[in-house]
Short mmCIF file of C-alpha atoms in Angstrom, two decimals:
data_model
loop_
_atom_site.label_atom_id
_atom_site.label_comp_id
_atom_site.label_asym_id
_atom_site.label_seq_id
_atom_site.Cartn_x
_atom_site.Cartn_y
_atom_site.Cartn_z
CA MET B 1 119.78 96.56 3.41
CA ARG B 2 118.51 93.19 4.60
CA PHE B 3 115.40 91.15 4.04
CA HIS B 4 113.70 88.93 6.20
CA ILE B 5 111.10 86.75 6.65
CA VAL B 6 108.72 86.77 9.30
CA GLY B 7 106.42 84.47 10.69
CA ALA B 8 102.72 85.74 10.55
CA THR B 9 101.49 83.60 13.51
CA LEU B 10 104.70 83.63 15.89
CA MET B 11 103.35 80.42 16.47
CA LEU B 12 104.96 76.83 17.11
CA VAL B 13 103.17 73.90 17.67
CA ALA B 14 103.93 70.57 18.93
CA GLY B 15 103.86 67.76 16.82
CA THR B 16 104.94 64.51 15.84
CA TYR B 17 108.17 63.61 14.36
CA ILE B 18 108.51 63.73 10.46
CA PRO B 19 109.82 60.65 8.68
CA VAL B 20 112.46 60.89 6.22
CA ALA B 21 110.04 59.41 3.74
CA ALA B 22 107.32 62.12 4.50
CA GLN B 23 109.67 64.59 2.97
CA LYS B 24 108.34 63.50 -0.46
CA PRO B 25 111.60 63.19 -2.71
CA THR B 26 109.61 63.23 -5.76
CA ASP B 27 108.72 66.96 -4.74
CA PHE B 28 112.38 67.50 -6.05
CA ILE B 29 111.64 66.51 -9.51
CA TRP B 30 108.37 68.33 -9.99
CA ALA B 31 110.38 71.43 -8.57
CA ARG B 32 112.80 71.08 -12.01
CA SER B 33 109.69 71.19 -14.24
CA TRP B 34 108.21 73.93 -12.01
CA GLN B 35 111.28 76.40 -12.46
CA SER B 36 111.59 75.54 -16.35
CA LEU B 37 108.44 77.38 -16.98
CA VAL B 38 108.76 78.67 -20.66
CA THR B 39 107.02 82.21 -21.83
CA VAL B 40 105.50 83.29 -24.66
CA PRO B 41 107.30 86.05 -26.27
CA ALA B 42 104.27 88.78 -27.00
CA PRO B 43 102.38 89.03 -24.07
CA ILE B 44 98.65 90.26 -25.00
CA THR B 45 98.03 94.16 -23.53
CA GLY B 46 95.28 96.32 -23.77
CA TRP B 47 93.34 99.34 -21.76
CA VAL B 48 90.04 101.16 -21.59
CA ASN B 49 89.29 104.39 -20.08
CA ARG B 50 87.31 104.37 -17.00
CA THR B 51 84.35 106.45 -18.99
CA ALA B 52 83.85 103.53 -20.89
CA ILE B 53 83.15 101.22 -17.94
CA PRO B 54 79.37 101.26 -17.20
CA ASN B 55 78.65 102.15 -13.47
CA GLU B 56 82.30 101.92 -13.02
CA TYR B 57 82.03 98.28 -12.44
CA LEU B 58 84.89 96.09 -13.81
CA GLU B 59 84.49 92.20 -13.65
CA VAL B 60 87.61 90.04 -14.38
CA ASN B 61 87.47 86.28 -15.08
CA VAL B 62 90.15 84.19 -15.24
CA ALA B 63 90.27 80.89 -15.96
CA ARG B 64 93.83 79.63 -14.50
CA GLY B 65 97.01 81.66 -13.47
CA THR B 66 97.78 84.72 -11.56
CA ILE B 67 96.09 87.91 -10.86
CA HIS B 68 97.96 90.57 -9.97
CA ILE B 69 96.66 94.09 -9.96
CA GLU B 70 97.74 97.69 -8.78
CA GLY B 71 95.33 100.44 -8.09
CA GLY B 72 96.95 104.29 -9.62
CA ALA B 73 95.99 107.41 -10.13
CA SER B 74 95.54 106.92 -13.64
CA ASP B 75 91.84 106.78 -15.38
CA ARG B 76 92.67 104.01 -17.23
CA ILE B 77 92.82 100.35 -17.17
CA ASP B 78 95.71 98.81 -18.51
CA TRP B 79 96.23 94.87 -18.50
CA VAL B 80 99.07 92.45 -20.06
CA VAL B 81 98.42 88.84 -19.75
CA THR B 82 101.15 86.70 -20.30
CA GLN B 83 100.41 82.75 -21.12
CA ARG B 84 102.72 80.49 -19.29
CA LEU B 85 103.30 76.25 -19.23
CA ASP B 86 105.84 74.02 -18.20
CA SER B 87 108.32 72.99 -20.48
CA ILE B 88 107.35 70.04 -22.46
CA MET B 89 109.99 67.49 -23.70
CA GLY B 90 109.97 67.15 -27.51
CA MET B 91 107.97 69.82 -28.63
CA SER B 92 108.73 72.67 -30.50
CA GLU B 93 108.66 76.01 -29.25
CA SER B 94 106.10 77.19 -32.45
CA ALA B 95 104.54 73.93 -31.46
CA ARG B 96 104.21 74.65 -27.75
CA ASN B 97 103.29 78.64 -28.14
CA ALA B 98 100.12 77.45 -30.63
CA PHE B 99 99.24 74.89 -28.30
CA ILE B 100 98.72 77.53 -25.30
CA SER B 101 97.55 80.41 -27.38
CA GLY B 102 94.51 81.58 -25.19
CA SER B 103 91.93 83.76 -25.62
CA VAL B 104 91.35 87.36 -23.72
CA GLY B 105 88.27 89.14 -24.62
CA THR B 106 86.39 92.15 -23.20
CA THR B 107 82.60 92.43 -23.39
CA THR B 108 80.49 95.97 -22.67
CA TRP B 109 77.77 94.92 -20.63
CA ALA B 110 74.48 96.97 -19.46
CA ASP B 111 75.85 97.64 -15.80
CA ARG B 112 79.18 96.54 -16.45
CA PHE B 113 82.69 95.54 -18.19
CA THR B 114 84.20 92.43 -18.18
CA LEU B 115 87.57 91.48 -18.77
CA ARG B 116 87.98 87.42 -19.95
CA VAL B 117 91.28 85.68 -20.25
CA GLY B 118 90.38 82.27 -21.25
CA THR B 119 92.01 78.98 -20.62
CA PRO B 120 95.18 77.52 -22.61
CA SER B 121 94.18 74.62 -22.77
CA ALA B 122 91.64 72.82 -21.04
CA ASP B 123 93.73 70.16 -19.96
CA THR B 124 94.94 70.40 -16.86
CA THR B 125 98.01 68.03 -16.93
CA ILE B 126 99.79 70.64 -18.72
CA HIS B 127 100.30 73.30 -16.52
CA ALA B 128 98.98 76.04 -18.39
CA ARG B 129 97.85 79.59 -17.20
CA ALA B 130 97.68 83.38 -17.70
CA GLU B 131 99.53 85.71 -15.59
CA LEU B 132 97.28 89.06 -15.64
CA GLN B 133 98.76 92.60 -14.78
CA LEU B 134 96.16 95.05 -14.21
CA ARG B 135 96.48 98.75 -13.65
CA VAL B 136 93.30 100.14 -11.96
CA PRO B 137 92.22 104.07 -10.91
CA ARG B 138 92.93 103.49 -7.42
CA ASP B 139 89.32 105.03 -6.31
CA LEU B 140 87.33 102.71 -9.44
CA LYS B 141 84.04 101.81 -7.42
CA LEU B 142 83.62 98.22 -7.89
CA LEU B 143 86.15 95.33 -9.01
CA HIS B 144 85.43 91.92 -8.86
CA LEU B 145 87.66 89.19 -9.79
CA ASN B 146 86.70 85.61 -10.60
CA LEU B 147 89.71 83.11 -10.84
CA HIS B 148 88.20 79.87 -11.82
CA GLY B 149 91.18 77.67 -11.38
CA ALA B 150 94.58 76.83 -10.02
CA GLY B 151 96.38 80.31 -9.11
CA ASP B 152 96.31 83.30 -6.58
CA VAL B 153 95.29 86.50 -6.50
CA VAL B 154 97.58 89.57 -5.61
CA VAL B 155 95.47 93.17 -5.07
CA ASP B 156 97.45 96.15 -3.86
CA ASN B 157 96.65 99.91 -2.91
CA PHE B 158 93.01 99.84 -3.89
CA ALA B 159 90.02 101.87 -2.32
CA GLY B 160 86.80 100.60 -4.16
CA GLU B 161 84.68 97.94 -3.37
CA LEU B 162 86.86 94.57 -3.86
CA THR B 163 85.40 90.88 -4.33
CA VAL B 164 87.52 88.35 -5.12
CA THR B 165 86.44 84.69 -5.74
CA ALA B 166 89.50 82.43 -5.95
CA ASP B 167 88.80 78.17 -6.21
CA SER B 168 92.27 76.89 -4.99
CA GLY B 169 94.81 79.95 -4.75
CA TYR B 170 95.70 82.18 -2.19
CA ILE B 171 94.39 85.45 -1.94
CA THR B 172 96.54 88.29 -0.61
CA GLY B 173 95.49 92.23 -0.04
CA THR B 174 97.44 94.95 1.10
CA ASN B 175 96.68 98.94 1.34
CA LEU B 176 92.77 98.12 0.66
CA SER B 177 90.42 100.77 2.11
CA GLY B 178 86.87 99.82 0.83
CA SER B 179 84.62 96.99 1.22
CA THR B 180 86.43 93.67 0.98
CA ILE B 181 84.55 90.82 0.37
CA LEU B 182 86.76 87.39 -0.51
CA GLU B 183 86.54 83.95 -0.86
CA ALA B 184 89.72 81.23 -1.12
CA ARG B 185 87.88 77.87 -1.68
CA GLU B 186 90.94 75.99 -1.48
CA GLY B 187 93.70 78.14 -0.54
CA GLY B 188 94.25 80.96 2.02
CA VAL B 189 93.88 84.70 2.46
CA ALA B 190 96.26 87.16 3.69
CA LEU B 191 95.14 90.63 4.50
CA ASP B 192 97.49 93.55 5.38
CA LEU B 193 95.39 96.36 7.24
CA SER B 194 98.22 97.94 8.94
CA ALA B 195 99.26 100.65 6.39
CA THR B 196 95.51 102.00 5.56
CA PRO B 197 92.96 102.41 7.80
CA PHE B 198 89.55 100.91 6.36
CA GLN B 199 86.92 104.04 5.92
CA ALA B 200 83.71 102.55 4.52
CA GLY B 201 82.29 99.26 4.11
CA PRO B 202 81.93 95.39 5.50
CA ILE B 203 85.26 93.03 5.27
CA SER B 204 84.18 89.60 4.78
CA LEU B 205 86.78 87.05 4.44
CA LEU B 206 86.29 83.15 3.91
CA SER B 207 89.18 80.32 3.85
CA HIS B 208 88.05 76.79 3.43
CA ASP B 209 90.84 74.81 3.59
CA GLY B 210 93.51 77.65 4.27
CA SER B 211 94.53 79.80 7.15
CA ILE B 212 92.80 83.69 7.11
CA THR B 213 96.19 86.16 8.65
CA ILE B 214 95.01 89.53 9.10
CA SER B 215 97.43 92.37 10.27
CA PHE B 216 96.44 95.64 12.34
CA PRO B 217 97.95 98.33 13.35
CA PRO B 218 98.56 98.39 17.06
CA GLN B 219 95.77 99.78 18.06
CA PRO B 220 92.84 99.05 15.60
CA SER B 221 88.78 100.16 15.72
CA VAL B 222 87.26 96.96 14.76
CA VAL B 223 84.29 94.53 15.43
CA LEU B 224 85.68 91.04 14.63
CA GLU B 225 82.96 88.39 13.95
CA LEU B 226 85.58 85.01 14.08
CA ASN B 227 83.97 81.58 13.06
CA THR B 228 86.59 78.53 12.98
CA ASN B 229 85.49 74.96 12.62
CA CYS B 230 88.59 72.83 13.08
CA GLY B 231 91.25 75.43 12.88
CA ASN B 232 92.57 77.94 16.07
CA ILE B 233 91.94 81.54 16.41
CA ASN B 234 96.11 82.76 17.14
CA SER B 235 95.77 86.59 18.18
CA ALA B 236 98.16 89.07 19.21
CA LEU B 237 95.21 91.14 19.79
CA PRO B 238 93.19 90.74 22.99
CA LEU B 239 90.42 89.43 22.60
CA THR B 240 89.33 88.79 26.49
CA ASP B 241 85.68 90.58 26.01
CA ALA B 242 84.36 88.06 23.50
CA ARG B 243 80.55 88.03 22.92
CA PRO B 244 78.80 84.78 21.65
CA LEU B 245 77.76 85.37 18.02
CA PRO B 246 74.15 85.42 18.24
CA GLY B 247 71.98 82.19 17.54
CA ALA B 248 71.92 79.24 19.25
CA GLY B 249 74.48 76.59 19.65
CA ARG B 250 77.20 79.42 19.35
CA LEU B 251 79.52 79.60 22.43
CA PRO B 252 82.62 82.45 23.35
CA LEU B 253 86.39 81.85 22.16
CA GLN B 254 87.41 78.53 24.31
CA VAL B 255 91.53 79.21 25.17
CA GLY B 256 93.16 76.13 23.44
CA ASN B 257 92.88 74.75 20.11
CA SER B 258 90.04 73.18 18.62
CA ASP B 259 89.83 69.08 18.24
CA LEU B 260 86.69 69.13 16.90
CA ASP B 261 86.39 67.16 13.57
CA CYS B 262 90.16 66.96 13.44
CA ALA B 263 91.56 64.29 14.77
CA LEU B 264 95.05 64.69 13.56
CA ARG B 265 95.51 68.22 15.04
CA PRO B 266 97.69 68.23 18.05
CA LYS B 267 95.55 68.54 21.41
CA SER B 268 97.40 71.29 22.92
CA LEU B 269 99.47 74.26 22.19
CA PRO B 270 102.65 75.28 23.80
CA ALA B 271 101.68 79.55 25.48
CA LEU B 272 103.52 81.94 23.87
CA PRO B 273 104.21 85.72 25.11
CA GLY B 274 101.06 87.98 23.81
CA VAL B 275 100.08 85.04 21.34
CA SER B 276 96.40 83.71 22.35
CA HIS B 277 95.23 80.45 21.61
CA LEU B 278 91.29 80.12 21.02
CA HIS B 279 88.64 78.40 18.87
CA GLY B 280 85.07 78.51 18.83
CA HIS B 281 82.86 81.58 17.45
CA ALA B 282 82.46 84.92 18.63
CA SER B 283 82.15 88.74 18.36
CA VAL B 284 84.75 90.66 19.83
CA THR B 285 84.71 94.80 19.58
CA LEU B 286 88.27 96.59 19.46
CA GLY B 287 88.43 99.91 20.14
CA SER B 288 85.03 102.20 18.70
CA GLY B 289 84.66 99.40 16.64
CA ALA B 290 84.33 101.51 13.46
CA VAL B 291 84.07 98.85 10.85
CA THR B 292 82.85 95.09 10.73
CA LEU B 293 85.18 92.32 9.54
CA ARG B 294 83.91 88.84 9.51
CA ALA B 295 86.08 85.54 9.30
CA MET B 296 85.32 81.79 8.81
CA ALA B 297 87.52 79.64 8.62
CA LEU B 298 86.80 75.80 7.98
CA GLN B 299 90.08 74.05 7.92
CA GLY B 300 92.48 76.40 8.71
CA ASP B 301 93.73 78.90 11.40
CA ILE B 302 92.54 82.48 11.66
CA ASN B 303 95.65 84.59 12.42
CA LEU B 304 95.47 88.10 14.34
CA THR B 305 98.45 89.89 14.22
CA THR B 306 99.74 93.64 14.60
CA ASN B 307 102.35 95.39 12.96
CA PRO B 308 103.03 99.12 13.71
CA ALA B 309 101.95 101.53 10.36
CA PRO B 310 105.05 103.23 9.13
CA ALA B 311 105.06 106.63 9.48
CA SER B 312 105.21 108.79 6.56
CA GLY B 313 108.05 109.28 4.16
CA GLN B 314 109.58 106.39 6.52
CA CYS B 315 109.61 103.78 4.12
CA ALA B 316 113.69 102.68 3.84
CA GLU B 317 114.85 102.76 0.21
CA ILE B 318 115.19 100.11 -2.05
CA PRO B 319 118.87 99.49 -3.11
CA GLU B 320 119.53 99.78 -6.89
CA LEU B 321 121.09 96.19 -7.04
CA GLY B 322 121.95 96.80 -10.90
CA LYS B 323 120.87 94.84 -13.77
CA LYS B 324 122.08 90.94 -15.96
CA PRO B 325 124.19 91.69 -19.13
CA ASP B 326 120.02 90.13 -20.08
CA GLY B 327 118.01 93.23 -18.98
CA SER B 328 116.89 91.80 -15.87
CA PRO B 329 116.91 92.86 -12.30
CA VAL B 330 119.88 91.63 -10.37
CA LEU B 331 118.18 89.80 -7.15
CA ALA B 332 118.21 89.92 -3.80
CA THR B 333 118.01 86.66 -1.37
CA VAL B 334 116.70 85.85 1.66
CA ILE B 335 117.59 82.84 3.51
CA GLY B 336 116.21 81.25 6.15
CA ARG B 337 115.37 77.36 7.16
CA VAL B 338 112.51 75.06 7.57
CA LEU B 339 111.94 72.66 10.17
CA ALA B 340 109.58 70.24 11.46
CA ALA B 341 106.86 70.01 14.07
CA ASP B 342 109.30 69.50 16.76
CA GLY B 343 111.07 72.23 16.09
CA ARG B 344 114.36 70.60 15.82
CA THR B 345 114.22 68.38 12.68
CA PRO B 346 115.08 69.91 9.63
CA MET B 347 112.54 69.69 6.77
CA GLY B 348 113.47 69.16 2.99
CA GLY B 349 111.04 69.53 0.04
CA VAL B 350 108.82 72.33 1.15
CA ARG B 351 107.95 74.81 -1.15
CA LEU B 352 108.04 78.10 -0.68
CA GLN B 353 106.64 80.50 -3.15
CA ILE B 354 106.06 84.26 -3.00
CA GLN B 355 102.76 85.49 -3.85
CA GLY B 356 101.78 86.44 -7.23
CA THR B 357 105.30 86.43 -8.32
CA GLN B 358 107.36 83.69 -10.18
CA SER B 359 109.77 83.97 -7.29
CA GLY B 360 109.88 80.24 -5.61
CA THR B 361 112.05 77.91 -4.08
CA TRP B 362 112.54 74.69 -1.89
CA SER B 363 114.08 73.73 0.79
CA ASP B 364 117.06 71.44 0.74
CA PRO B 365 117.47 68.45 2.48
CA THR B 366 118.94 70.18 5.92
CA GLY B 367 115.86 72.57 5.56
CA GLU B 368 117.68 75.53 4.24
CA TYR B 369 116.31 77.35 1.62
CA ARG B 370 117.39 80.92 -0.30
CA LEU B 371 114.51 82.79 -2.05
CA ALA B 372 115.58 85.13 -4.72
CA PHE B 373 112.86 87.89 -5.17
CA ASP B 374 113.24 91.44 -7.33
CA PRO B 375 113.46 93.99 -4.22
CA HIS B 376 112.02 96.48 -5.78
CA LEU B 377 108.39 94.87 -5.06
CA LEU B 378 108.98 95.74 -1.42
CA ALA B 379 109.12 99.45 -2.49
CA LYS B 380 106.73 101.85 -0.66
CA CYS B 381 106.79 99.97 2.44
CA ARG B 382 105.20 96.97 0.67
CA LYS B 383 105.32 93.80 2.24
CA LEU B 384 105.26 90.43 -0.06
CA TYR B 385 103.59 86.97 0.92
CA VAL B 386 105.76 84.01 0.78
CA VAL B 387 103.30 80.47 0.70
CA VAL B 388 104.91 77.54 2.39
CA ASP B 389 103.29 74.38 1.47
CA SER B 390 104.49 70.54 1.81
CA PRO B 391 101.43 67.71 1.36
CA GLY B 392 100.01 66.68 4.80
CA TYR B 393 101.09 69.89 6.57
CA ALA B 394 99.12 72.89 7.21
CA THR B 395 100.41 75.48 4.50
CA GLN B 396 101.84 78.83 6.10
CA ILE B 397 101.61 82.48 4.89
CA LEU B 398 104.79 84.04 6.18
CA THR B 399 105.45 88.19 5.45
CA LEU B 400 108.66 89.18 3.71
CA MET B 401 109.88 92.56 4.50
CA ILE B 402 112.74 94.74 5.17
CA GLY B 403 114.65 94.00 8.45
CA PRO B 404 117.29 94.25 10.46
CA ARG B 405 118.57 90.68 9.93
CA VAL B 406 119.77 88.33 7.32
CA ARG B 407 118.24 85.13 8.26
CA ALA B 408 114.61 84.48 8.54
CA ASP B 409 113.01 83.21 11.37
CA ASP B 410 112.82 79.39 11.15
CA VAL B 411 109.57 78.18 10.11
CA VAL B 412 108.20 75.19 11.71
CA MET B 413 105.38 72.91 9.98
CA ARG B 414 102.91 70.83 11.05
CA LYS B 415 100.49 68.26 10.17
CA HIS B 416 96.87 68.91 9.23
CA MET U 1 63.06 99.81 6.19
CA GLN U 2 62.11 96.79 3.82
CA ASP U 3 61.73 98.75 1.14
CA GLU U 4 65.11 100.33 1.76
CA LEU U 5 66.28 96.38 2.31
CA ALA U 6 64.63 95.38 -1.05
CA SER U 7 66.05 98.01 -2.80
CA ALA U 8 69.91 97.88 -1.55
CA LEU U 9 69.93 93.88 -2.03
CA GLN U 10 69.28 94.41 -5.97
CA SER U 11 72.64 96.74 -5.77
CA LEU U 12 75.50 95.95 -7.78
CA SER U 13 77.65 96.31 -4.75
CA THR U 14 78.11 93.20 -2.86
CA GLY U 15 79.26 95.51 0.19
CA THR U 16 75.96 97.25 0.03
CA ARG U 17 74.23 93.86 -0.31
CA LEU U 18 76.25 93.25 2.86
CA GLN U 19 75.81 96.08 4.78
CA ALA U 20 71.94 95.97 4.13
CA ILE U 21 71.62 92.58 5.65
CA ASN U 22 73.67 93.64 8.50
CA ALA U 23 71.80 96.23 9.52
CA ALA U 24 68.62 94.67 9.33
CA ALA U 25 69.77 92.48 11.33
CA SER U 26 71.23 94.26 13.83
CA ASN U 27 67.68 96.78 13.69
CA GLY U 28 65.93 93.43 15.21
CA GLN U 29 62.74 94.32 13.45
CA HIS U 30 61.24 91.60 11.50
CA ASN U 31 58.01 90.95 9.18
CA ASP U 32 57.48 89.40 6.61
CA ALA U 33 58.80 91.64 4.19
CA ILE U 34 62.15 91.37 5.66
CA GLU U 35 61.82 87.65 5.91
CA HIS U 36 61.22 87.44 2.32
CA ALA U 37 64.28 90.06 1.22
CA LEU U 38 66.23 87.87 3.45
CA ILE U 39 65.36 84.41 1.88
CA THR U 40 65.30 85.74 -1.22
CA ALA U 41 68.85 86.89 -0.64
CA LEU U 42 69.81 83.19 0.86
CA LEU U 43 68.62 81.72 -2.16
CA THR U 44 69.48 83.57 -5.03
CA ASP U 45 72.29 85.90 -3.80
CA PRO U 46 75.52 85.01 -6.27
CA ASN U 47 78.08 85.95 -3.55
CA THR U 48 78.76 83.35 -0.98
CA ASN U 49 79.29 85.94 1.81
CA VAL U 50 76.19 87.51 1.29
CA ARG U 51 74.36 84.36 1.44
CA MET U 52 76.00 83.38 4.33
CA ALA U 53 75.04 86.86 6.00
CA ALA U 54 71.46 86.57 5.12
CA ALA U 55 71.53 83.09 6.74
CA GLU U 56 72.81 84.47 9.72
CA ALA U 57 70.71 87.47 9.96
CA LEU U 58 67.51 85.33 9.50
CA GLY U 59 69.22 83.35 12.61
CA ARG U 60 68.63 86.51 14.44
CA ILE U 61 65.23 87.73 13.64
CA ALA U 62 63.36 85.02 11.64
CA ARG U 63 60.53 83.47 13.52
CA PRO U 64 61.02 79.55 14.20
CA ASP U 65 58.65 78.41 11.69
CA VAL U 66 59.87 81.00 9.01
CA LEU U 67 63.66 79.97 10.03
CA ARG U 68 62.78 76.08 9.54
CA GLN U 69 61.25 76.55 6.07
CA ALA U 70 64.24 78.66 4.69
CA VAL U 71 67.30 76.48 6.06
CA GLY U 72 65.51 73.56 4.61
CA ARG U 73 65.12 75.27 1.27
CA ALA U 74 68.45 76.19 0.93
CA LEU U 75 69.97 72.98 2.65
CA THR U 76 68.10 71.56 -0.60
CA ALA U 77 70.48 73.33 -3.04
CA GLU U 78 73.08 75.57 -1.72
CA LYS U 79 76.51 74.25 -3.02
CA SER U 80 78.67 76.27 -0.53
CA LEU U 81 80.05 74.35 2.23
CA PHE U 82 80.31 77.56 4.56
CA VAL U 83 76.80 78.70 3.85
CA GLN U 84 75.63 74.90 4.49
CA MET U 85 77.69 75.04 7.89
CA THR U 86 76.14 78.36 8.72
CA LEU U 87 72.77 76.97 7.98
CA LEU U 88 73.57 73.79 10.27
CA ASN U 89 74.41 76.55 13.23
CA ILE U 90 71.12 78.18 12.74
CA ALA U 91 69.05 75.14 12.61
CA GLY U 92 70.50 74.42 16.18
CA GLN U 93 68.41 76.60 17.89
CA LEU U 94 65.63 74.93 16.42
CA PRO U 95 63.91 72.01 18.84
CA MET U 96 64.67 68.56 17.54
CA ALA U 97 61.88 67.83 15.92
CA GLU U 98 61.83 71.32 13.11
CA ARG U 99 65.77 70.49 13.45
CA ARG U 100 65.22 67.09 12.08
CA ALA U 101 62.98 68.58 9.05
CA ALA U 102 64.98 71.11 8.02
CA ILE U 103 68.35 69.63 8.22
CA THR U 104 67.06 65.81 6.60
CA PRO U 105 66.88 67.70 2.87
CA LEU U 106 70.90 68.14 3.36
CA LEU U 107 71.76 64.25 4.60
CA ASP U 108 69.66 63.09 1.14
CA ARG U 109 72.24 64.85 -0.70
CA VAL U 110 74.84 62.93 -2.64
CA ASP U 111 77.36 66.26 -3.32
CA ILE U 112 78.13 67.17 0.27
CA ASP U 113 81.67 67.32 1.77
CA PRO U 114 81.53 65.12 4.85
CA LEU U 115 82.24 68.17 7.29
CA ALA U 116 79.17 68.93 6.80
CA THR U 117 77.32 65.67 6.72
CA ASN U 118 78.97 64.97 9.72
CA ASP U 119 78.34 67.86 11.53
CA ALA U 120 74.43 67.39 10.52
CA ARG U 121 74.72 64.19 11.78
CA ASP U 122 75.55 65.23 15.14
CA ARG U 123 72.61 67.66 15.02
CA VAL U 124 70.17 65.50 14.44
CA ARG U 125 71.36 63.15 16.91
CA ASP U 126 68.74 62.27 20.02
CA THR U 127 72.00 62.35 22.14
CA PRO U 128 73.96 65.99 21.16
CA ARG U 129 77.82 65.88 21.30
CA GLY U 130 79.24 67.40 24.51
CA ASP U 131 80.96 70.28 23.08
CA SER U 132 79.99 73.62 21.53
CA ARG U 133 77.39 72.35 18.66
#
């Protein structure tokens, strides 16, 4: 059994040499703080039956933290809220717990049910946040999520309408089959459409600073309306019959990358087999165009990839690695290397974080990283997404999946 | 058609509102009621994706004088950079005098991202850039 990370875009970009000074040694100091998160021992739990939710409309508002949602067969909505914060030197545990006691509340309105997770502290320098684990009926009609501060949103296996607004985190969606309307203001969006065909409703994706990565089955049936401003469209799908979007001033996709308003971006992209590099605005119909997908990225890229849908019952078994003395699961590890934009120079101090989990690591000065995670998160053909981040460089979203190799593909960073 | 649109735009479902706007845009019909409904969505809908779709729909079907007024009103208050950029794209189809009238409210604001400000300035220049804008 092997785990590996694959680059979501299969993209290499020529760029400039990254000086050692740019490798941000202070990031390692921050890393130690980041890894020493403490947890309040008693999470806050609650539940509500779907019959008590007006219009089957569940609204979730979280001040700051991670929202992890999984659809299931139950008719009950269950939540677990855990408050976390970085260690604070010199503060006793009791004082710390009192300090981060956040609020969790519910309200039944005339038209909806609201779950509200308040901020533990208004002081954003404390790095306090909530982690919300939510189980919902897979076919609940309306699920609206609003994440007002830093943090990610991860949604898996949901067939109702999903609307998400995240101020500064990443939004990841897998196994979604209803209307999907996502807005990531400072983060990115990763949507995996390869396993579950969309049946109804529009898909609309917005990303301000981050990238939009969409995985399709090999022969998708979709109308794509793509808008890029500074970023590029890196597509493994054929976009040869692109038409202008209605409205003056919009031209069909242009081959090559955009350098409009983006002087720091490289002027040219090396050709890669099977990947088109384009920019602009266009509508493209693939297959019978059963559903419309609109994506707009202002600063980042739009990455269109294809993944073969796993055949029913063909998901690989996740090995049972056992448990540690404290009862926590033994973790699997994926290893790999981060390189600068020239594709050769090792790049240290780059953060890799699995979205929606506490699993994260940093590349060392030789560019190598070891990323430990709970392998059970990959059960039932699920994928995980890894955000690769370094100040001054374009954030990348990679896919973590079960694969035949020990080592991951090299991650090649590039400047904004 | 306009009754269906107005009704759908009252829905709690973001997807229903989006679908109704997309249908109105692809239908190609335009009259006062449809334009009014789309302008209301552009100015008041809480979801950014919906306001953006309403702006694009207006760009496809609204008469130029209605479009200029709608873009001008929206650029006075719209906070989302996505919608601002979409409105600037749409304003590009207006004649220069009307384009300037529509875009100027944005340039008067102090809370605008430089991306939108630069784009707006480019669009009201006498000599346009030699690119797709």
